[in-house]
């Protein structure tokens, strides 16, 4: 009797579902960052608008990277439905707070998938996930540094203008390769 | 020319049975006196849909609309209209079949490891 479950793909149903959920999460992140870019643009934070647009593009790249992997492995990659994306934000600071929360949620999600891969002994997917796990260090760092600018510079006077100018200049130094 | 189709029985319960056709790579679901042919994808989708129905909520709800559940999935031409006992039996049938498919997969892996 044929093994129908492994006829087309070595991906298990559970891992395929988890990866498709992650594809959706990345697409949502991309949409949220684009909404943040729009909010910043509308409120005169020109540099931050550009920064969030770039972040949105990056999240879409992540989504495509996952999408390609599922397809390449013979799985069924699902183009996700994204709805109810937040349009308005409380404040300039709140935008960055939400951005950091989003990155932390993404890291936790990748951790859960990595854990699932180990439990199911899917080392091909586990190895594929390493790139994302490393990438999240940088993503979280940049989001955290951006939020810290609000404490370091302060929002009074021309503070918000200074913060806006500084945001795109945040870089992650890869001094030590992991 | 071969005319007879070799079917392997995957799982049988009082409610019905699931068979596998190795020639067509399809699963055949016998339920309620009718036979439904579907790909593995559709079978897994059907199982996920049935699993997502909350039997507890269905039992607790006094609404008449909660007495029946309509189950339709892409890739399966049949529409299942099930009440609570039927849903329980259907769920058990699909669970059993999925378990046996997974077991077959594990056996294949073990045999391949043993040969290698």
PDB file of C-alpha atoms in Angstrom, chain A:
ATOM      1  CA  UNK A   1       0.000   0.000   0.000  1.00  0.00           C
ATOM      2  CA  UNK A   2       1.369   3.382  -1.012  1.00  0.00           C
ATOM      3  CA  UNK A   3       2.250   5.993   1.562  1.00  0.00           C
ATOM      4  CA  UNK A   4      -0.141   8.690   0.347  1.00  0.00           C
ATOM      5  CA  UNK A   5       0.899  11.168   3.022  1.00  0.00           C
ATOM      6  CA  UNK A   6       4.489  11.182   1.720  1.00  0.00           C
ATOM      7  CA  UNK A   7       3.724  10.692  -1.952  1.00  0.00           C
ATOM      8  CA  UNK A   8       4.378  14.296  -2.980  1.00  0.00           C
ATOM      9  CA  UNK A   9       6.146  15.889  -0.064  1.00  0.00           C
ATOM     10  CA  UNK A  10       8.231  15.128   2.986  1.00  0.00           C
ATOM     11  CA  UNK A  11       6.536  18.033   4.765  1.00  0.00           C
ATOM     12  CA  UNK A  12       4.079  16.814   7.352  1.00  0.00           C
ATOM     13  CA  UNK A  13       0.599  18.294   7.466  1.00  0.00           C
ATOM     14  CA  UNK A  14       1.365  19.990  10.787  1.00  0.00           C
ATOM     15  CA  UNK A  15       4.543  21.674   9.555  1.00  0.00           C
ATOM     16  CA  UNK A  16       2.901  22.738   6.304  1.00  0.00           C
ATOM     17  CA  UNK A  17       0.073  24.328   8.301  1.00  0.00           C
ATOM     18  CA  UNK A  18       2.557  26.041  10.616  1.00  0.00           C
ATOM     19  CA  UNK A  19       4.532  27.425   7.670  1.00  0.00           C
ATOM     20  CA  UNK A  20       1.356  28.636   5.987  1.00  0.00           C
ATOM     21  CA  UNK A  21       0.355  30.371   9.228  1.00  0.00           C
ATOM     22  CA  UNK A  22       3.763  32.025   9.252  1.00  0.00           C
ATOM     23  CA  UNK A  23       3.287  33.100   5.618  1.00  0.00           C
ATOM     24  CA  UNK A  24       0.056  34.775   6.734  1.00  0.00           C
ATOM     25  CA  UNK A  25       1.761  36.386   9.706  1.00  0.00           C
ATOM     26  CA  UNK A  26       4.510  37.847   7.487  1.00  0.00           C
ATOM     27  CA  UNK A  27       1.901  39.142   5.036  1.00  0.00           C
ATOM     28  CA  UNK A  28       0.030  40.742   7.931  1.00  0.00           C
ATOM     29  CA  UNK A  29       3.254  42.303   9.197  1.00  0.00           C
ATOM     30  CA  UNK A  30       3.923  43.709   5.745  1.00  0.00           C
ATOM     31  CA  UNK A  31       0.400  45.173   5.607  1.00  0.00           C
ATOM     32  CA  UNK A  32       0.672  46.616   9.134  1.00  0.00           C
ATOM     33  CA  UNK A  33       4.018  48.281   8.344  1.00  0.00           C
ATOM     34  CA  UNK A  34       2.529  49.748   5.196  1.00  0.00           C
ATOM     35  CA  UNK A  35      -0.362  51.144   7.278  1.00  0.00           C
ATOM     36  CA  UNK A  36       2.203  52.593   9.704  1.00  0.00           C
ATOM     37  CA  UNK A  37       4.055  54.141   6.775  1.00  0.00           C
ATOM     38  CA  UNK A  38       0.828  55.744   5.605  1.00  0.00           C
ATOM     39  CA  UNK A  39       0.058  57.087   9.104  1.00  0.00           C
ATOM     40  CA  UNK A  40       3.575  58.551   9.421  1.00  0.00           C
ATOM     41  CA  UNK A  41       3.260  60.109   5.985  1.00  0.00           C
ATOM     42  CA  UNK A  42      -0.098  61.678   6.857  1.00  0.00           C
ATOM     43  CA  UNK A  43       1.272  63.119  10.079  1.00  0.00           C
ATOM     44  CA  UNK A  44       4.430  64.631   8.644  1.00  0.00           C
ATOM     45  CA  UNK A  45       6.937  61.985   9.779  1.00  0.00           C
ATOM     46  CA  UNK A  46       8.577  61.674   6.417  1.00  0.00           C
ATOM     47  CA  UNK A  47      11.650  59.626   7.376  1.00  0.00           C
ATOM     48  CA  UNK A  48       9.676  57.143   9.449  1.00  0.00           C
ATOM     49  CA  UNK A  49       7.232  56.725   6.573  1.00  0.00           C
ATOM     50  CA  UNK A  50      10.147  55.647   4.385  1.00  0.00           C
ATOM     51  CA  UNK A  51      11.495  53.380   7.141  1.00  0.00           C
ATOM     52  CA  UNK A  52       8.164  51.562   7.546  1.00  0.00           C
ATOM     53  CA  UNK A  53       7.764  51.233   3.777  1.00  0.00           C
ATOM     54  CA  UNK A  54      11.176  49.517   3.707  1.00  0.00           C
ATOM     55  CA  UNK A  55      10.154  47.285   6.616  1.00  0.00           C
ATOM     56  CA  UNK A  56       6.963  46.385   4.781  1.00  0.00           C
ATOM     57  CA  UNK A  57       8.971  45.321   1.719  1.00  0.00           C
ATOM     58  CA  UNK A  58      11.247  43.217   3.932  1.00  0.00           C
ATOM     59  CA  UNK A  59       8.308  41.405   5.515  1.00  0.00           C
ATOM     60  CA  UNK A  60       6.940  40.627   2.081  1.00  0.00           C
ATOM     61  CA  UNK A  61      10.349  39.227   1.101  1.00  0.00           C
ATOM     62  CA  UNK A  62      10.192  37.007   4.192  1.00  0.00           C
ATOM     63  CA  UNK A  63       6.748  35.842   3.176  1.00  0.00           C
ATOM     64  CA  UNK A  64       7.969  34.977  -0.316  1.00  0.00           C
ATOM     65  CA  UNK A  65      10.968  33.116   1.105  1.00  0.00           C
ATOM     66  CA  UNK A  66       8.629  30.918   3.178  1.00  0.00           C
ATOM     67  CA  UNK A  67       6.229  30.583   0.254  1.00  0.00           C
ATOM     68  CA  UNK A  68       8.992  29.353  -2.041  1.00  0.00           C
ATOM     69  CA  UNK A  69      10.199  26.830   0.532  1.00  0.00           C
ATOM     70  CA  UNK A  70       6.743  25.274   0.951  1.00  0.00           C
ATOM     71  CA  UNK A  71       6.321  25.119  -2.841  1.00  0.00           C
ATOM     72  CA  UNK A  72       9.829  23.760  -3.415  1.00  0.00           C
ATOM     73  CA  UNK A  73       9.187  21.012  -0.883  1.00  0.00           C
ATOM     74  CA  UNK A  74       6.092  19.893  -2.768  1.00  0.00           C
ATOM     75  CA  UNK A  75       3.716  21.393  -0.239  1.00  0.00           C
ATOM     76  CA  UNK A  76       0.735  23.643  -0.796  1.00  0.00           C
ATOM     77  CA  UNK A  77       1.710  27.256  -0.204  1.00  0.00           C
ATOM     78  CA  UNK A  78      -1.381  29.355   0.425  1.00  0.00           C
ATOM     79  CA  UNK A  79      -1.589  32.987  -0.628  1.00  0.00           C
ATOM     80  CA  UNK A  80      -3.093  34.474   2.541  1.00  0.00           C
ATOM     81  CA  UNK A  81      -6.147  36.616   2.989  1.00  0.00           C
ATOM     82  CA  UNK A  82      -5.333  39.779   4.903  1.00  0.00           C
ATOM     83  CA  UNK A  83      -8.163  41.832   6.349  1.00  0.00           C
ATOM     84  CA  UNK A  84      -8.866  44.384   9.082  1.00  0.00           C
ATOM     85  CA  UNK A  85      -5.509  46.112   9.054  1.00  0.00           C
ATOM     86  CA  UNK A  86      -5.351  48.973  11.542  1.00  0.00           C
ATOM     87  CA  UNK A  87      -5.396  52.374   9.859  1.00  0.00           C
ATOM     88  CA  UNK A  88      -5.146  54.853  12.729  1.00  0.00           C
ATOM     89  CA  UNK A  89      -2.632  54.921  15.586  1.00  0.00           C
ATOM     90  CA  UNK A  90      -2.767  56.728  18.922  1.00  0.00           C
ATOM     91  CA  UNK A  91       0.516  58.551  18.574  1.00  0.00           C
ATOM     92  CA  UNK A  92       3.949  58.588  16.915  1.00  0.00           C
ATOM     93  CA  UNK A  93       5.341  56.621  19.854  1.00  0.00           C
ATOM     94  CA  UNK A  94       2.480  54.106  19.737  1.00  0.00           C
ATOM     95  CA  UNK A  95       3.406  53.232  16.135  1.00  0.00           C
ATOM     96  CA  UNK A  96       6.875  52.134  17.259  1.00  0.00           C
ATOM     97  CA  UNK A  97       5.518  50.314  20.306  1.00  0.00           C
ATOM     98  CA  UNK A  98       3.271  48.266  18.058  1.00  0.00           C
ATOM     99  CA  UNK A  99       6.136  47.639  15.611  1.00  0.00           C
ATOM    100  CA  UNK A 100       8.263  46.142  18.408  1.00  0.00           C
ATOM    101  CA  UNK A 101       5.338  44.068  19.668  1.00  0.00           C
ATOM    102  CA  UNK A 102       4.858  42.741  16.151  1.00  0.00           C
ATOM    103  CA  UNK A 103       8.521  41.729  15.861  1.00  0.00           C
ATOM    104  CA  UNK A 104       8.456  39.980  19.239  1.00  0.00           C
ATOM    105  CA  UNK A 105       5.322  38.086  18.176  1.00  0.00           C
ATOM    106  CA  UNK A 106       7.083  37.005  14.955  1.00  0.00           C
ATOM    107  CA  UNK A 107      10.134  35.797  16.898  1.00  0.00           C
ATOM    108  CA  UNK A 108       7.923  33.786  19.246  1.00  0.00           C
ATOM    109  CA  UNK A 109       6.112  32.293  16.306  1.00  0.00           C
ATOM    110  CA  UNK A 110       9.379  31.186  14.635  1.00  0.00           C
ATOM    111  CA  UNK A 111      10.501  29.706  17.958  1.00  0.00           C
ATOM    112  CA  UNK A 112       7.333  27.658  18.143  1.00  0.00           C
ATOM    113  CA  UNK A 113       7.797  26.342  14.594  1.00  0.00           C
ATOM    114  CA  UNK A 114      11.448  25.477  15.300  1.00  0.00           C
ATOM    115  CA  UNK A 115      10.321  23.626  18.406  1.00  0.00           C
ATOM    116  CA  UNK A 116       7.681  21.777  16.392  1.00  0.00           C
ATOM    117  CA  UNK A 117      10.299  20.839  13.768  1.00  0.00           C
ATOM    118  CA  UNK A 118      12.558  19.357  16.429  1.00  0.00           C
ATOM    119  CA  UNK A 119       9.711  17.392  17.973  1.00  0.00           C
ATOM    120  CA  UNK A 120       8.782  16.015  14.547  1.00  0.00           C
ATOM    121  CA  UNK A 121      12.435  15.504  13.550  1.00  0.00           C
ATOM    122  CA  UNK A 122      11.983  17.712  10.469  1.00  0.00           C
ATOM    123  CA  UNK A 123      15.577  18.938  10.253  1.00  0.00           C
ATOM    124  CA  UNK A 124      15.230  20.179   6.671  1.00  0.00           C
ATOM    125  CA  UNK A 125      12.666  22.773   7.757  1.00  0.00           C
ATOM    126  CA  UNK A 126      14.557  23.369  11.000  1.00  0.00           C
ATOM    127  CA  UNK A 127      17.688  24.209   9.036  1.00  0.00           C
ATOM    128  CA  UNK A 128      15.665  26.469   6.693  1.00  0.00           C
ATOM    129  CA  UNK A 129      14.324  28.351   9.722  1.00  0.00           C
ATOM    130  CA  UNK A 130      17.817  29.258  10.969  1.00  0.00           C
ATOM    131  CA  UNK A 131      17.958  32.238   8.599  1.00  0.00           C
ATOM    132  CA  UNK A 132      14.731  33.634  10.044  1.00  0.00           C
ATOM    133  CA  UNK A 133      15.802  33.050  13.648  1.00  0.00           C
ATOM    134  CA  UNK A 134      18.984  35.046  13.002  1.00  0.00           C
ATOM    135  CA  UNK A 135      17.100  37.719  11.101  1.00  0.00           C
ATOM    136  CA  UNK A 136      14.784  38.250  14.067  1.00  0.00           C
ATOM    137  CA  UNK A 137      17.735  39.355  16.227  1.00  0.00           C
ATOM    138  CA  UNK A 138      18.271  42.270  13.845  1.00  0.00           C
ATOM    139  CA  UNK A 139      14.566  42.990  13.397  1.00  0.00           C
ATOM    140  CA  UNK A 140      13.941  43.163  17.139  1.00  0.00           C
ATOM    141  CA  UNK A 141      17.092  45.224  17.719  1.00  0.00           C
ATOM    142  CA  UNK A 142      16.136  47.872  15.173  1.00  0.00           C
ATOM    143  CA  UNK A 143      12.537  48.092  16.451  1.00  0.00           C
ATOM    144  CA  UNK A 144      13.772  48.367  20.069  1.00  0.00           C
ATOM    145  CA  UNK A 145      16.345  51.038  19.252  1.00  0.00           C
ATOM    146  CA  UNK A 146      13.714  53.080  17.401  1.00  0.00           C
ATOM    147  CA  UNK A 147      11.441  52.994  20.442  1.00  0.00           C
ATOM    148  CA  UNK A 148      14.322  53.912  22.752  1.00  0.00           C
ATOM    149  CA  UNK A 149      14.846  57.128  20.780  1.00  0.00           C
ATOM    150  CA  UNK A 150      11.677  58.432  22.432  1.00  0.00           C
ATOM    151  CA  UNK A 151      13.373  58.137  25.837  1.00  0.00           C
ATOM    152  CA  UNK A 152      16.807  59.285  24.697  1.00  0.00           C
ATOM    153  CA  UNK A 153      15.740  62.340  22.696  1.00  0.00           C
ATOM    154  CA  UNK A 154      12.346  63.077  24.277  1.00  0.00           C
ATOM    155  CA  UNK A 155       9.258  64.228  22.415  1.00  0.00           C
ATOM    156  CA  UNK A 156       9.179  67.814  23.641  1.00  0.00           C
ATOM    157  CA  UNK A 157       9.895  70.725  21.321  1.00  0.00           C
ATOM    158  CA  UNK A 158      11.525  69.490  18.153  1.00  0.00           C
ATOM    159  CA  UNK A 159      12.003  66.040  19.724  1.00  0.00           C
ATOM    160  CA  UNK A 160       9.611  64.216  17.429  1.00  0.00           C
ATOM    161  CA  UNK A 161      11.305  65.808  14.419  1.00  0.00           C
ATOM    162  CA  UNK A 162      14.705  64.633  15.697  1.00  0.00           C
ATOM    163  CA  UNK A 163      13.397  61.126  16.382  1.00  0.00           C
ATOM    164  CA  UNK A 164      11.903  60.959  12.896  1.00  0.00           C
ATOM    165  CA  UNK A 165      15.245  61.972  11.379  1.00  0.00           C
ATOM    166  CA  UNK A 166      17.162  59.380  13.434  1.00  0.00           C
ATOM    167  CA  UNK A 167      14.892  56.382  12.774  1.00  0.00           C
ATOM    168  CA  UNK A 168      16.155  55.407   9.275  1.00  0.00           C
ATOM    169  CA  UNK A 169      19.767  55.733  10.481  1.00  0.00           C
ATOM    170  CA  UNK A 170      19.487  52.862  12.955  1.00  0.00           C
ATOM    171  CA  UNK A 171      21.758  50.064  11.834  1.00  0.00           C
ATOM    172  CA  UNK A 172      22.526  46.683  13.271  1.00  0.00           C
ATOM    173  CA  UNK A 173      26.233  45.956  13.570  1.00  0.00           C
ATOM    174  CA  UNK A 174      27.022  42.377  12.777  1.00  0.00           C
ATOM    175  CA  UNK A 175      30.275  42.489  14.733  1.00  0.00           C
ATOM    176  CA  UNK A 176      30.174  38.844  15.651  1.00  0.00           C
ATOM    177  CA  UNK A 177      28.755  36.325  13.243  1.00  0.00           C
ATOM    178  CA  UNK A 178      26.400  33.937  14.952  1.00  0.00           C
TER     179      UNK A 178
END
